Short mmCIF file of C-alpha atoms in Angstrom, two decimals:
data_model
loop_
_atom_site.label_atom_id
_atom_site.label_comp_id
_atom_site.label_asym_id
_atom_site.label_seq_id
_atom_site.Cartn_x
_atom_site.Cartn_y
_atom_site.Cartn_z
CA MET A 1 -19.58 6.47 3.03
CA GLU A 2 -19.86 2.69 2.94
CA THR A 3 -19.47 0.71 6.17
CA ILE A 4 -18.30 -2.89 5.91
CA GLU A 5 -18.46 -5.46 8.70
CA CYS A 6 -16.29 -8.56 8.51
CA ASP A 7 -14.58 -11.22 10.57
CA VAL A 8 -11.10 -10.58 9.19
CA ALA A 9 -9.70 -7.35 7.73
CA ILE A 10 -6.30 -7.59 6.05
CA VAL A 11 -4.35 -4.43 5.22
CA GLY A 12 -2.01 -5.35 2.38
CA GLY A 13 -2.39 -7.62 -0.61
CA GLY A 14 1.06 -9.19 -0.92
CA PRO A 15 1.93 -12.87 -0.43
CA ALA A 16 1.42 -12.71 3.34
CA GLY A 17 -1.98 -11.03 3.08
CA CYS A 18 -3.23 -13.22 0.23
CA THR A 19 -2.14 -16.43 1.97
CA CYS A 20 -3.85 -15.37 5.18
CA ALA A 21 -7.01 -14.52 3.23
CA LEU A 22 -6.96 -17.90 1.47
CA TYR A 23 -6.94 -19.74 4.80
CA THR A 24 -9.48 -17.53 6.60
CA SER A 25 -11.87 -17.63 3.63
CA ARG A 26 -11.60 -21.42 3.52
CA ALA A 27 -12.48 -21.38 7.22
CA ASP A 28 -15.75 -19.58 6.36
CA LEU A 29 -14.62 -16.32 7.91
CA LYS A 30 -15.78 -13.20 6.07
CA THR A 31 -12.50 -11.72 4.86
CA VAL A 32 -11.70 -8.34 3.30
CA ILE A 33 -8.33 -7.39 1.80
CA LEU A 34 -7.56 -3.67 1.53
CA ASP A 35 -4.69 -3.26 -0.93
CA LYS A 36 -3.27 0.13 -1.88
CA ASN A 37 -1.76 -1.02 -5.17
CA PRO A 38 -1.07 -4.57 -6.43
CA HIS A 39 1.81 -3.38 -8.64
CA VAL A 40 4.20 -1.87 -6.10
CA GLY A 41 5.07 -4.47 -3.43
CA ALA A 42 8.34 -6.36 -3.12
CA LEU A 43 6.96 -9.45 -4.89
CA ALA A 44 5.12 -7.50 -7.60
CA ILE A 45 8.30 -5.78 -8.78
CA THR A 46 10.40 -8.99 -8.81
CA SER A 47 11.29 -9.92 -12.38
CA HIS A 48 11.69 -13.67 -11.87
CA ILE A 49 10.89 -16.16 -9.12
CA ALA A 50 13.63 -18.77 -8.69
CA ASN A 51 13.25 -20.02 -5.12
CA TYR A 52 9.53 -20.43 -4.40
CA PRO A 53 8.72 -24.17 -4.27
CA GLY A 54 6.83 -25.54 -7.24
CA VAL A 55 7.00 -22.38 -9.34
CA ASP A 56 8.58 -22.28 -12.78
CA LYS A 57 11.60 -19.97 -12.80
CA ALA A 58 10.20 -18.13 -15.81
CA MET A 59 7.29 -16.80 -13.73
CA THR A 60 7.45 -13.16 -12.66
CA GLY A 61 6.66 -11.98 -9.16
CA GLU A 62 3.57 -10.17 -10.38
CA GLU A 63 2.26 -13.33 -12.07
CA LEU A 64 2.71 -15.32 -8.87
CA LEU A 65 0.99 -12.61 -6.84
CA ASP A 66 -1.90 -12.49 -9.34
CA GLN A 67 -2.42 -16.22 -8.83
CA MET A 68 -2.28 -15.90 -5.04
CA ARG A 69 -4.83 -13.07 -5.09
CA GLN A 70 -7.18 -14.89 -7.44
CA GLN A 71 -7.01 -18.06 -5.35
CA ALA A 72 -8.09 -16.11 -2.26
CA ILE A 73 -10.90 -14.42 -4.22
CA ASP A 74 -12.07 -17.78 -5.56
CA TYR A 75 -12.56 -18.95 -1.98
CA GLY A 76 -14.63 -15.88 -1.11
CA THR A 77 -12.22 -13.10 -0.17
CA ASP A 78 -13.53 -9.57 -0.82
CA TYR A 79 -10.51 -7.86 -2.44
CA ARG A 80 -10.58 -4.05 -2.65
CA ARG A 81 -8.14 -1.44 -3.94
CA ALA A 82 -8.02 1.05 -1.09
CA GLN A 83 -5.57 3.29 0.75
CA VAL A 84 -5.79 2.81 4.53
CA PHE A 85 -4.94 6.06 6.30
CA MET A 86 -5.84 5.20 9.91
CA ILE A 87 -6.86 2.38 12.23
CA GLU A 88 -8.45 2.28 15.67
CA VAL A 89 -8.13 -0.93 17.71
CA GLU A 90 -9.42 -2.12 21.06
CA GLU A 91 -8.72 -5.32 22.93
CA GLY A 92 -11.01 -7.93 21.40
CA ASP A 93 -12.94 -10.90 22.68
CA GLY A 94 -13.43 -12.48 19.27
CA LYS A 95 -17.08 -11.47 19.15
CA LYS A 96 -17.40 -7.69 18.85
CA TYR A 97 -16.19 -5.52 15.97
CA SER A 98 -13.34 -4.01 17.95
CA LYS A 99 -11.09 -3.01 15.01
CA THR A 100 -11.90 -0.07 12.72
CA ILE A 101 -10.03 0.62 9.49
CA TYR A 102 -10.49 3.89 7.61
CA THR A 103 -10.14 4.41 3.85
CA PRO A 104 -11.37 7.33 1.68
CA GLU A 105 -14.18 5.19 0.27
CA ALA A 106 -15.25 3.02 3.21
CA THR A 107 -14.95 2.28 6.91
CA VAL A 108 -14.29 -1.35 7.75
CA LYS A 109 -15.28 -2.81 11.13
CA ALA A 110 -13.69 -6.17 11.88
CA ARG A 111 -13.44 -8.74 14.64
CA SER A 112 -9.76 -9.22 13.82
CA LEU A 113 -7.15 -7.19 11.96
CA ILE A 114 -4.06 -8.32 10.06
CA LEU A 115 -1.26 -5.89 9.20
CA ALA A 116 0.49 -7.04 6.03
CA THR A 117 1.77 -3.83 4.46
CA GLY A 118 5.35 -4.97 3.89
CA ALA A 119 8.60 -3.03 4.12
CA MET A 120 8.83 -0.98 0.95
CA GLY A 121 8.58 2.34 2.77
CA ARG A 122 11.05 5.09 1.89
CA SER A 123 14.16 5.04 4.01
CA SER A 124 15.85 7.82 2.05
CA ALA A 125 15.90 11.39 3.36
CA PRO A 126 12.84 13.54 2.59
CA PHE A 127 13.12 16.35 0.06
CA PRO A 128 13.59 19.88 1.43
CA GLY A 129 10.15 21.18 2.44
CA GLU A 130 8.51 17.74 2.27
CA GLU A 131 8.11 17.23 6.02
CA GLU A 132 7.41 20.91 6.68
CA PHE A 133 4.39 20.94 4.35
CA LEU A 134 3.14 17.39 4.90
CA GLY A 135 -0.62 17.72 5.27
CA GLN A 136 -0.46 21.31 4.01
CA GLY A 137 -0.08 20.51 0.33
CA VAL A 138 2.32 17.56 0.42
CA SER A 139 0.60 14.18 0.15
CA TYR A 140 1.35 10.54 -0.61
CA CYS A 141 -2.22 9.58 -1.51
CA ALA A 142 -4.11 11.08 -4.46
CA THR A 143 -7.24 9.02 -3.76
CA CYS A 144 -7.29 10.45 -0.22
CA ASP A 145 -6.62 14.09 -1.03
CA GLY A 146 -7.28 14.60 -4.74
CA ALA A 147 -10.70 16.18 -4.31
CA PHE A 148 -9.14 19.02 -2.30
CA TYR A 149 -7.39 20.24 -5.46
CA ARG A 150 -10.35 20.71 -7.76
CA ASP A 151 -9.46 23.29 -10.44
CA SER A 152 -5.97 23.72 -8.95
CA GLU A 153 -2.53 22.89 -10.31
CA VAL A 154 -0.70 19.97 -8.71
CA ALA A 155 2.59 18.15 -9.20
CA VAL A 156 3.23 14.41 -9.09
CA PHE A 157 6.81 13.19 -8.69
CA GLY A 158 7.72 9.63 -9.59
CA VAL A 159 8.04 7.18 -12.45
CA SER A 160 6.52 4.06 -10.87
CA VAL A 161 3.20 2.52 -11.88
CA GLU A 162 1.78 3.84 -8.62
CA ALA A 163 2.84 7.40 -9.50
CA MET A 164 1.24 7.15 -12.94
CA GLU A 165 -2.02 5.74 -11.59
CA GLU A 166 -2.20 8.43 -8.92
CA ALA A 167 -1.47 11.16 -11.49
CA LEU A 168 -4.21 9.78 -13.72
CA PHE A 169 -6.64 9.91 -10.79
CA LEU A 170 -5.73 13.55 -10.14
CA THR A 171 -6.66 14.52 -13.72
CA LYS A 172 -10.30 14.20 -12.62
CA PHE A 173 -9.92 17.18 -10.30
CA ALA A 174 -6.86 19.32 -11.04
CA SER A 175 -6.76 21.92 -13.77
CA THR A 176 -3.19 20.84 -14.57
CA VAL A 177 -1.20 17.84 -13.37
CA HIS A 178 2.53 18.42 -13.69
CA TRP A 179 4.14 14.98 -13.91
CA ILE A 180 7.81 15.21 -12.94
CA THR A 181 10.12 12.26 -13.68
CA PRO A 182 13.88 12.14 -13.13
CA THR A 183 14.33 9.66 -16.01
CA SER A 184 12.45 8.17 -18.94
CA PRO A 185 12.77 4.39 -18.35
CA TRP A 186 9.58 3.28 -20.08
CA THR A 187 8.89 2.01 -23.57
CA ASP A 188 6.66 3.70 -26.09
CA ASP A 189 3.99 1.01 -25.76
CA ASP A 190 3.61 1.33 -21.97
CA GLU A 191 -0.16 1.60 -21.45
CA HIS A 192 0.14 3.57 -18.21
CA VAL A 193 2.26 6.22 -19.92
CA LYS A 194 -0.02 6.40 -22.96
CA ASP A 195 -3.15 6.74 -20.83
CA LEU A 196 -1.65 9.49 -18.71
CA LEU A 197 -0.13 11.54 -21.52
CA ALA A 198 -3.39 11.30 -23.47
CA LYS A 199 -5.00 13.60 -20.91
CA ASP A 200 -5.18 17.24 -22.00
CA ASN A 201 -4.46 18.53 -18.49
CA VAL A 202 -1.18 16.63 -18.01
CA LYS A 203 2.18 18.31 -18.55
CA HIS A 204 5.17 15.98 -18.48
CA TRP A 205 8.52 17.21 -17.20
CA SER A 206 10.93 14.47 -18.28
CA LYS A 207 14.51 14.17 -16.95
CA THR A 208 13.77 16.73 -14.27
CA LYS A 209 15.30 16.85 -10.79
CA PHE A 210 13.09 17.52 -7.78
CA ILE A 211 14.85 20.23 -5.73
CA SER A 212 12.39 21.24 -3.00
CA VAL A 213 8.82 22.00 -1.98
CA GLU A 214 8.18 25.73 -1.75
CA GLY A 215 5.55 27.33 0.43
CA GLU A 216 4.41 29.80 3.05
CA PRO A 217 2.61 29.39 6.40
CA SER A 218 -0.70 28.72 4.65
CA GLY A 219 0.70 25.82 2.63
CA VAL A 220 2.45 24.76 -0.58
CA THR A 221 2.93 27.37 -3.29
CA GLY A 222 5.25 25.57 -5.66
CA MET A 223 7.77 22.86 -6.48
CA LYS A 224 11.33 23.80 -7.35
CA VAL A 225 12.85 21.68 -10.14
CA LYS A 226 15.80 21.63 -12.50
CA GLN A 227 15.62 20.18 -15.98
CA ILE A 228 18.79 18.38 -17.04
CA GLU A 229 19.13 20.41 -20.23
CA GLU A 230 18.67 23.74 -18.43
CA GLU A 231 21.17 25.67 -16.32
CA GLU A 232 18.69 27.42 -14.05
CA GLU A 233 16.29 26.01 -11.47
CA GLU A 234 12.66 27.02 -11.74
CA VAL A 235 9.56 26.89 -9.55
CA ILE A 236 6.37 25.30 -10.87
CA PRO A 237 3.44 27.09 -9.18
CA VAL A 238 1.26 24.37 -7.63
CA GLU A 239 -0.92 23.98 -4.55
CA GLY A 240 -0.33 20.26 -4.09
CA VAL A 241 2.74 18.02 -4.38
CA PHE A 242 2.24 14.24 -4.49
CA ILE A 243 5.46 12.33 -3.94
CA TYR A 244 6.03 8.74 -5.07
CA ALA A 245 9.80 8.61 -4.91
CA LEU A 246 11.79 5.46 -5.62
CA GLY A 247 14.62 4.19 -3.50
CA GLY A 248 12.73 3.28 -0.33
CA GLY A 249 12.82 -0.44 -0.11
CA SER A 250 13.32 -1.62 3.44
CA LYS A 251 11.35 0.45 5.95
CA PRO A 252 8.24 -1.24 7.43
CA ILE A 253 5.10 0.61 6.35
CA THR A 254 3.49 1.48 9.67
CA ASP A 255 2.61 5.18 9.40
CA PHE A 256 -1.15 4.46 9.37
CA ILE A 257 -0.87 2.47 12.64
CA GLN A 258 -0.19 5.63 14.69
CA ASN A 259 1.04 3.87 17.86
CA GLN A 260 -2.04 1.63 18.06
CA VAL A 261 0.21 -1.42 18.51
CA GLU A 262 3.71 -1.90 19.87
CA LEU A 263 6.69 -1.74 17.50
CA ASN A 264 10.16 -3.19 17.87
CA GLU A 265 13.17 -0.89 18.07
CA ASP A 266 13.87 -1.60 14.39
CA GLY A 267 10.41 -0.30 13.39
CA GLY A 268 8.76 -3.65 12.72
CA VAL A 269 5.50 -4.66 14.40
CA LYS A 270 6.16 -6.75 17.51
CA VAL A 271 4.42 -10.15 17.47
CA ASN A 272 4.41 -13.45 19.36
CA GLU A 273 4.74 -16.96 17.88
CA ASP A 274 1.09 -16.80 16.73
CA MET A 275 1.82 -13.58 14.80
CA GLU A 276 -0.37 -11.68 17.28
CA ALA A 277 0.58 -8.09 18.07
CA SER A 278 0.34 -6.28 21.40
CA VAL A 279 -3.45 -5.83 21.09
CA LYS A 280 -5.66 -8.92 21.25
CA GLY A 281 -7.07 -9.72 17.82
CA VAL A 282 -4.44 -7.78 15.86
CA TYR A 283 -1.81 -9.70 13.90
CA ALA A 284 1.20 -8.71 11.77
CA ILE A 285 2.69 -10.85 9.02
CA GLY A 286 5.39 -10.65 6.38
CA ASP A 287 7.98 -7.92 6.03
CA VAL A 288 6.06 -5.41 8.18
CA ARG A 289 7.55 -7.39 11.09
CA ASN A 290 10.96 -6.37 9.72
CA THR A 291 12.15 -9.95 9.81
CA PRO A 292 15.63 -10.44 8.29
CA TYR A 293 14.18 -13.34 6.29
CA LYS A 294 12.47 -11.29 3.58
CA GLN A 295 11.36 -14.13 1.30
CA VAL A 296 8.04 -14.93 -0.36
CA VAL A 297 7.87 -18.35 1.26
CA VAL A 298 8.40 -16.81 4.72
CA ALA A 299 5.66 -14.22 4.13
CA ALA A 300 3.27 -16.94 3.00
CA SER A 301 4.15 -19.00 6.08
CA ASP A 302 3.40 -16.00 8.32
CA GLY A 303 0.01 -15.65 6.63
CA CYS A 304 -0.81 -19.31 7.26
CA ILE A 305 0.19 -19.12 10.94
CA ALA A 306 -1.83 -15.95 11.51
CA ALA A 307 -4.90 -17.37 9.75
CA MET A 308 -4.91 -20.52 11.86
CA SER A 309 -4.41 -18.43 14.99
CA ILE A 310 -7.32 -16.17 13.98
CA ASP A 311 -9.57 -19.16 13.32
CA LYS A 312 -8.78 -20.46 16.81
CA TYR A 313 -9.35 -17.02 18.37
CA LEU A 314 -12.62 -16.15 16.62
CA LYS A 315 -14.18 -19.59 17.07
CA GLY A 316 -13.10 -19.97 20.68
CA ARG A 317 -11.07 -23.12 20.13
CA LYS A 318 -8.45 -24.37 22.58
CA SER A 319 -6.17 -25.61 19.80
CA VAL A 320 -5.41 -24.86 16.17
CA LYS A 321 -7.45 -26.65 13.52
CA VAL A 322 -5.18 -27.96 10.78
CA ASP A 323 -6.39 -27.15 7.26
CA TRP A 324 -6.02 -30.51 5.59
CA ILE A 325 -8.49 -32.39 3.44
CA HIS A 326 -8.26 -36.17 3.76
CA LYS A 327 -10.16 -38.34 1.31
#
């Protein structure tokens, strides 16, 4: 497994994370962004941007985010698609690599850590059996757990781009990937749909309701579903169920933090005016703070504040260095 050392590790590639990376990279700090999926954040799924200064109202959220990401990369940011499943943090002094971030492909050791995962976590109730078999066949990360299901049958529930990409990844391992979708909202020319359905080991269950996860003490044995056109429910025999349900929206994504930093009562990461969390050298920006002001411009502002605070912290300055160029 690859080990990466850097000055700044940013978990999350939305407007907060990309803005922070832009500033830290310009400050000559080695910066790595770990982004689960660039297509699924609050900005990425926004159809039009009407209230971000200087942006044409015809621009989509994904187009704006693409520009933000590319700008950070152009200044030296190392951007990686990766699912972070755990972190370990110690009080830092700005010199040692006191923050460790774990992904399936690499371990990142950083002198500072920025949490920028947003608030698109599911707030809806789990499906029957979902919590009971979490870690015993139920998963939310195909790239983390896909290899455990080599030559087995699995089910993927969800119609988002993330669900399709994860299902496509699972086709490398599973004998059959059952793709269950409650609706059919796509168009015939959708490349994600075409790529997935072109795989011989994919079976699509369209307009199908997810009823429950079935199992026994050893783990998942099936997924109970009901097709709209059918009267009876049926159980699809699978060993793994990967759930990418819609309808989350507002819950801060903090599951990977595992009590490493203090949270507010509302579930957001607790920070001070410098965006620093309860552990020295750890910062939280954007919607993961659960701020009521969930706007792109606010997230970008958080990223700027955190970056300047990090520059001060890592370089041992007494005051913030303003990032202006005067000519």
